[in-house]
Short mmCIF file of C-alpha atoms in Angstrom, two decimals:
data_model
loop_
_atom_site.label_atom_id
_atom_site.label_comp_id
_atom_site.label_asym_id
_atom_site.label_seq_id
_atom_site.Cartn_x
_atom_site.Cartn_y
_atom_site.Cartn_z
CA MET A 2 -23.96 -12.98 6.16
CA LEU A 3 -21.94 -9.83 6.87
CA HIS A 4 -18.68 -11.76 6.48
CA THR A 5 -19.88 -13.14 3.11
CA LEU A 6 -20.88 -9.64 1.97
CA SER A 7 -17.49 -8.30 3.02
CA ARG A 8 -15.75 -10.95 0.92
CA LEU A 9 -17.88 -10.10 -2.13
CA LEU A 10 -17.16 -6.39 -1.84
CA ASN A 11 -13.44 -6.97 -1.31
CA TRP A 12 -12.76 -9.77 -3.76
CA ASP A 13 -9.79 -8.00 -5.38
CA PHE A 14 -8.20 -7.22 -2.01
CA ILE A 15 -8.66 -10.86 -1.00
CA LYS A 16 -7.13 -12.07 -4.26
CA MET A 17 -4.13 -9.76 -3.86
CA GLY A 18 -3.68 -10.75 -0.21
CA LYS A 19 -3.73 -14.46 -0.95
CA GLY A 20 -1.38 -13.88 -3.89
CA ILE A 21 1.12 -12.14 -1.60
CA GLN A 22 0.85 -14.96 0.93
CA SER A 23 1.44 -17.62 -1.74
CA ARG A 24 4.31 -15.72 -3.31
CA HIS A 25 5.98 -15.29 0.07
CA ALA A 26 5.74 -19.04 0.62
CA ARG A 27 7.51 -19.65 -2.70
CA CYS A 28 10.12 -16.91 -2.33
CA ALA A 29 10.60 -16.54 1.43
CA GLY A 30 14.39 -16.65 1.34
CA TYR A 31 14.54 -13.97 -1.35
CA TRP A 32 12.04 -11.76 0.51
CA GLU A 33 13.79 -11.90 3.87
CA PRO A 34 16.30 -9.05 3.23
CA HIS A 35 13.44 -6.73 2.29
CA LEU A 36 11.33 -7.77 5.26
CA ARG A 37 14.30 -7.38 7.60
CA CYS A 38 15.13 -3.92 6.25
CA THR A 39 11.51 -2.86 6.69
CA ARG A 40 11.32 -4.11 10.28
CA GLU A 41 14.65 -2.48 11.16
CA PHE A 42 13.60 0.87 9.67
CA ILE A 43 10.35 0.81 11.63
CA ASP A 44 12.16 -0.24 14.81
CA ALA A 45 14.58 2.66 14.44
CA HIS A 46 12.01 5.40 13.82
CA ALA A 47 8.73 4.40 15.53
CA HIS A 48 8.92 5.98 18.97
CA GLY A 49 7.18 7.85 21.75
CA GLY A 50 4.30 5.62 22.79
CA GLY A 51 0.63 6.42 22.27
CA ARG A 52 -1.79 5.32 19.57
CA ILE A 53 -0.60 4.25 16.11
CA ALA A 54 -2.06 3.11 12.78
CA ILE A 55 -0.50 0.53 10.47
CA LEU A 56 -1.89 0.91 6.97
CA GLY A 57 -1.71 -2.14 4.71
CA ALA A 58 -0.84 -4.38 7.66
CA GLY A 59 -1.71 -7.52 5.69
CA ARG A 60 -0.34 -10.72 7.20
CA LEU A 61 2.23 -8.81 9.25
CA LEU A 62 5.14 -10.18 7.24
CA ASP A 63 7.12 -6.95 7.46
CA VAL A 64 6.16 -5.66 10.90
CA ASP A 65 7.07 -6.97 14.35
CA LEU A 66 3.78 -6.54 16.17
CA GLY A 67 5.20 -7.79 19.46
CA ALA A 68 7.97 -5.20 19.45
CA LEU A 69 5.50 -2.42 18.70
CA LEU A 70 3.16 -3.58 21.46
CA SER A 71 6.02 -3.10 23.91
CA ARG A 72 6.21 0.58 22.90
CA PHE A 73 2.67 1.70 22.12
CA SER A 74 -0.56 1.65 24.07
CA GLU A 75 -2.88 0.96 21.12
CA ILE A 76 -2.25 -0.32 17.60
CA HIS A 77 -4.87 -0.07 14.85
CA LEU A 78 -4.31 -2.51 11.98
CA PHE A 79 -5.82 -1.42 8.65
CA ASP A 80 -6.31 -3.60 5.59
CA ALA A 81 -9.10 -4.13 3.07
CA ASP A 82 -8.64 -7.92 2.96
CA PRO A 83 -10.94 -9.54 5.59
CA THR A 84 -9.00 -12.82 5.46
CA VAL A 85 -6.14 -11.26 7.48
CA LEU A 86 -8.23 -11.19 10.67
CA LYS A 87 -7.11 -14.70 11.69
CA THR A 88 -3.46 -13.68 11.39
CA TRP A 89 -4.05 -10.54 13.45
CA ARG A 90 -5.84 -12.42 16.22
CA HIS A 91 -3.07 -15.00 16.42
CA ALA A 92 -0.28 -12.39 16.36
CA SER A 93 -1.79 -10.18 19.04
CA GLY A 94 -2.57 -13.04 21.44
CA LEU A 95 -5.00 -12.96 24.34
CA ALA A 96 -2.75 -10.77 26.49
CA PHE A 97 -2.76 -7.92 23.98
CA ARG A 98 -6.12 -8.42 22.23
CA ASP A 99 -7.66 -5.29 23.77
CA ARG A 100 -4.73 -3.14 22.54
CA VAL A 101 -4.84 -4.31 18.90
CA VAL A 102 -7.79 -2.89 16.97
CA PRO A 103 -8.65 -4.59 13.62
CA ARG A 104 -9.94 -2.26 10.90
CA ILE A 105 -11.06 -3.93 7.66
CA THR A 106 -11.46 -1.00 5.29
CA ASP A 107 -10.09 0.59 2.11
CA VAL A 108 -7.63 3.14 3.46
CA THR A 109 -8.14 5.44 0.46
CA GLY A 110 -11.82 5.96 1.26
CA SER A 111 -12.33 6.30 -2.50
CA LEU A 112 -12.46 2.97 -4.30
CA LYS A 113 -16.05 2.01 -3.48
CA GLU A 114 -17.44 5.39 -4.56
CA TRP A 115 -15.20 5.63 -7.62
CA SER A 116 -16.09 2.09 -8.71
CA ALA A 117 -19.83 2.70 -8.41
CA GLY A 118 -19.93 4.94 -11.49
CA LEU A 119 -17.71 2.90 -13.80
CA THR A 120 -20.34 0.77 -15.52
CA GLN A 121 -22.53 3.74 -16.43
CA ALA A 122 -19.53 5.75 -17.65
CA VAL A 123 -18.47 2.91 -19.93
CA ARG A 124 -22.02 2.42 -21.28
CA GLN A 125 -22.30 6.13 -22.03
CA LYS A 126 -18.83 6.13 -23.64
CA ARG A 127 -17.76 8.84 -21.18
CA LEU A 128 -15.08 6.93 -19.30
CA ALA A 129 -12.33 9.53 -19.72
CA VAL A 130 -14.66 12.34 -18.61
CA TYR A 131 -15.71 10.29 -15.59
CA LEU A 132 -12.13 9.45 -14.63
CA ASP A 133 -11.08 13.08 -14.93
CA SER A 134 -13.89 14.11 -12.57
CA LEU A 135 -12.78 11.87 -9.71
CA GLN A 136 -11.14 13.36 -6.64
CA PRO A 137 -9.73 11.34 -3.73
CA ARG A 138 -11.79 11.11 -0.55
CA LYS A 139 -10.39 10.81 2.93
CA GLY A 140 -10.01 7.35 4.42
CA GLY A 141 -11.58 6.74 7.80
CA TRP A 142 -8.18 6.76 9.49
CA GLU A 143 -7.61 10.36 8.35
CA HIS A 144 -10.48 11.55 10.56
CA GLU A 145 -8.86 10.07 13.67
CA ALA A 146 -5.92 11.18 15.81
CA PHE A 147 -2.90 8.87 15.71
CA ASP A 148 0.46 9.63 17.28
CA GLY A 149 2.20 7.54 14.64
CA ILE A 150 1.29 6.24 11.17
CA ILE A 151 3.03 3.47 9.20
CA SER A 152 2.23 2.77 5.53
CA LEU A 153 3.54 -0.65 4.48
CA ASN A 154 4.25 -1.00 0.75
CA LEU A 155 0.78 0.35 0.10
CA SER A 156 1.27 3.42 -2.07
CA GLY A 157 2.36 1.31 -5.03
CA GLN A 158 -0.56 -1.10 -4.66
CA ILE A 159 -3.33 1.50 -4.36
CA PRO A 160 -3.28 2.69 -8.01
CA ILE A 161 -2.98 -0.90 -9.25
CA TYR A 162 -6.20 -1.91 -7.47
CA TRP A 163 -7.95 1.02 -9.13
CA ARG A 164 -6.46 0.30 -12.56
CA ASP A 165 -7.56 -3.32 -12.39
CA ARG A 166 -11.12 -2.33 -11.45
CA VAL A 167 -11.33 0.07 -14.39
CA VAL A 168 -9.93 -2.47 -16.87
CA SER A 169 -12.23 -5.22 -15.59
CA VAL A 170 -15.25 -3.04 -16.42
CA ALA A 171 -14.05 -1.27 -19.56
CA ARG A 172 -12.14 -4.21 -21.09
CA THR A 173 -10.51 -1.97 -23.69
CA LEU A 174 -9.29 1.61 -23.30
CA SER A 175 -8.78 4.35 -25.86
CA ASP A 176 -5.69 6.53 -25.65
CA GLU A 177 -7.84 9.21 -24.01
CA ASP A 178 -9.18 6.69 -21.49
CA GLU A 179 -5.68 5.46 -20.74
CA LYS A 180 -4.39 8.97 -20.08
CA ALA A 181 -7.33 9.77 -17.81
CA LEU A 182 -6.86 6.48 -15.96
CA ILE A 183 -3.18 7.16 -15.28
CA ASN A 184 -4.01 10.65 -14.04
CA SER A 185 -6.66 9.26 -11.66
CA MET A 186 -4.15 6.66 -10.41
CA ALA A 187 -1.69 9.45 -9.77
CA ARG A 188 -4.21 11.49 -7.76
CA LEU A 189 -5.13 8.49 -5.65
CA GLN A 190 -1.51 7.61 -4.92
CA SER A 191 -0.46 11.19 -4.23
CA ALA A 192 -3.36 11.66 -1.80
CA HIS A 193 -2.23 8.64 0.19
CA ILE A 194 1.41 9.73 0.33
CA CYS A 195 0.48 13.25 1.42
CA ALA A 196 -1.92 11.96 4.10
CA VAL A 197 0.66 9.58 5.56
CA ARG A 198 3.26 12.32 5.72
CA GLU A 199 1.00 15.02 7.15
CA ARG A 200 -1.72 13.44 9.33
CA ALA A 201 0.26 11.95 12.24
CA ARG A 202 0.52 13.90 15.47
CA ALA A 203 4.14 12.91 16.18
CA TRP A 204 5.73 10.82 13.42
CA SER A 205 5.02 8.79 10.28
CA ILE A 206 6.81 6.13 8.27
CA MET A 207 6.23 5.14 4.66
CA ILE A 208 7.71 2.11 2.93
CA THR A 209 7.04 2.30 -0.80
CA ASP A 210 8.07 0.81 -4.12
CA THR A 211 9.55 3.42 -6.44
CA GLU A 212 10.56 1.32 -9.46
CA TYR A 213 9.85 -2.13 -10.85
CA TYR A 214 12.62 -4.05 -12.63
CA ALA A 215 12.23 -7.06 -14.91
CA TYR A 216 15.38 -9.05 -15.65
CA THR A 217 16.65 -12.23 -17.27
CA VAL A 218 19.79 -14.00 -16.11
CA ASP A 219 21.38 -13.90 -19.58
CA ARG A 220 20.94 -10.16 -20.15
CA ALA A 221 22.68 -7.27 -18.38
CA GLU A 222 19.95 -4.70 -19.07
CA TRP A 223 16.84 -4.48 -16.91
CA ASP A 224 13.43 -3.27 -18.04
CA VAL A 225 12.35 -0.45 -15.73
CA GLU A 226 8.80 0.68 -14.90
CA PRO A 227 7.97 3.51 -12.47
CA ALA A 228 5.90 2.72 -9.38
CA LEU A 229 5.20 6.40 -8.67
CA TYR A 230 2.64 7.97 -10.99
CA GLY A 231 2.00 11.56 -9.96
CA THR A 232 4.33 11.99 -7.01
CA THR A 233 8.09 11.97 -7.57
CA LEU A 234 10.90 11.36 -5.11
CA GLN A 235 11.60 15.08 -5.30
CA ASP A 236 7.99 15.76 -4.24
CA ILE A 237 8.32 13.34 -1.33
CA ASN A 238 11.54 15.03 -0.22
CA THR A 239 10.16 18.55 -0.55
CA ALA A 240 9.68 20.26 2.82
CA VAL A 241 6.14 20.51 4.19
CA SER A 242 5.12 23.00 6.86
CA GLY A 243 5.09 21.36 10.27
CA VAL A 244 6.74 18.16 9.00
CA GLU A 245 10.45 17.31 9.01
CA LYS A 246 12.03 14.33 7.25
CA ILE A 247 14.26 12.64 9.79
CA ALA A 248 15.47 9.58 7.87
CA ASP A 249 15.30 7.70 4.60
CA GLY A 250 16.58 4.41 3.26
CA ARG A 251 16.54 2.29 0.12
CA TRP A 252 17.05 -1.31 -0.87
CA LEU A 253 16.10 -3.92 -3.50
CA TRP A 254 13.35 -6.47 -2.99
CA HIS A 255 13.83 -9.64 -5.05
CA LEU A 256 10.13 -10.19 -5.48
CA VAL A 257 10.14 -13.13 -7.89
CA PRO A 258 13.38 -14.78 -9.03
CA GLN A 259 13.41 -16.01 -12.61
CA PHE A 260 12.41 -19.68 -13.02
CA ILE A 261 10.26 -19.75 -9.86
CA GLU A 262 7.04 -18.37 -11.37
CA SER A 263 8.23 -17.74 -14.90
CA ASP A 264 11.09 -18.98 -17.05
CA GLU A 265 10.90 -15.74 -19.03
CA GLU A 266 11.90 -13.18 -16.37
CA GLY A 267 12.39 -12.31 -12.73
CA ILE A 268 11.07 -9.23 -10.92
CA ILE A 269 12.87 -6.91 -8.52
CA HIS A 270 11.39 -3.84 -6.79
CA ARG A 271 13.32 -0.79 -5.69
CA VAL A 272 12.01 0.10 -2.24
CA GLU A 273 12.45 3.42 -0.44
CA ALA A 274 11.65 4.21 3.17
CA PHE A 275 10.88 7.61 4.70
CA ALA A 276 10.40 8.74 8.28
CA TRP A 277 8.95 12.12 9.22
CA SER A 278 8.55 13.94 12.51
CA SER A 279 5.69 16.37 13.06
CA ASN A 280 6.23 19.56 15.06
CA ASN A 281 2.69 20.70 14.38
CA PRO A 282 0.60 17.99 16.10
CA LYS A 283 -2.91 17.42 14.77
CA PRO A 284 -5.86 17.61 17.19
#
């Protein structure tokens, strides 16, 4: 019963997770450079032992759990899609089961509460006012002490989940609603980025999309859409007290080649990676 309830409450996370799994099966060869770059960046900058959190762990496509288990005493895997549990159990194996802690939860801590007021706001024709009133909550992981934190391509997905929930309830948006929605997406995304950078006791790593490109093979120009809403790369690179950026990287992720899912276009993501070291450990 609890498993069924979890699936009902997390239907959009389940749909996204299964979509990623299916897309990877279709495009595995094109994804491999991105997945390799992600694993290598994590391998180079995750250090020191202790207790770590992996946010947006999903089906562990872009993280080498075995390698991390050789370095860290306890690994907490966070994702809102309950269907990943089978993958996590298989990947951790019996020998390491007690050191891998599954955490099925929305890492933003906000979506359930924010979603609860949508229907009433739409009925009262006060959607923009409601959206403007929303402030990000802390996710459960933010109340815990982790030596290291890894966010895996999550910051770009978080505002999309929220946008889709709003659109599914409201159906149509006025210009005022649209502006308020984008601003709420920006707050949600910025809160996640700031928390990843600032909450770890020793170090943190964030892998994030920064731009989305749509292309066709017969046209030199690409259509470009930002993946960052409120936070800019300049914001991410701005110094924060007690936190030092120690590395960054960037690469292209050929998400969907043209003619595999669509004859009309292919999709490429620009991905950027950041590693920070904390000299002001959290309690």
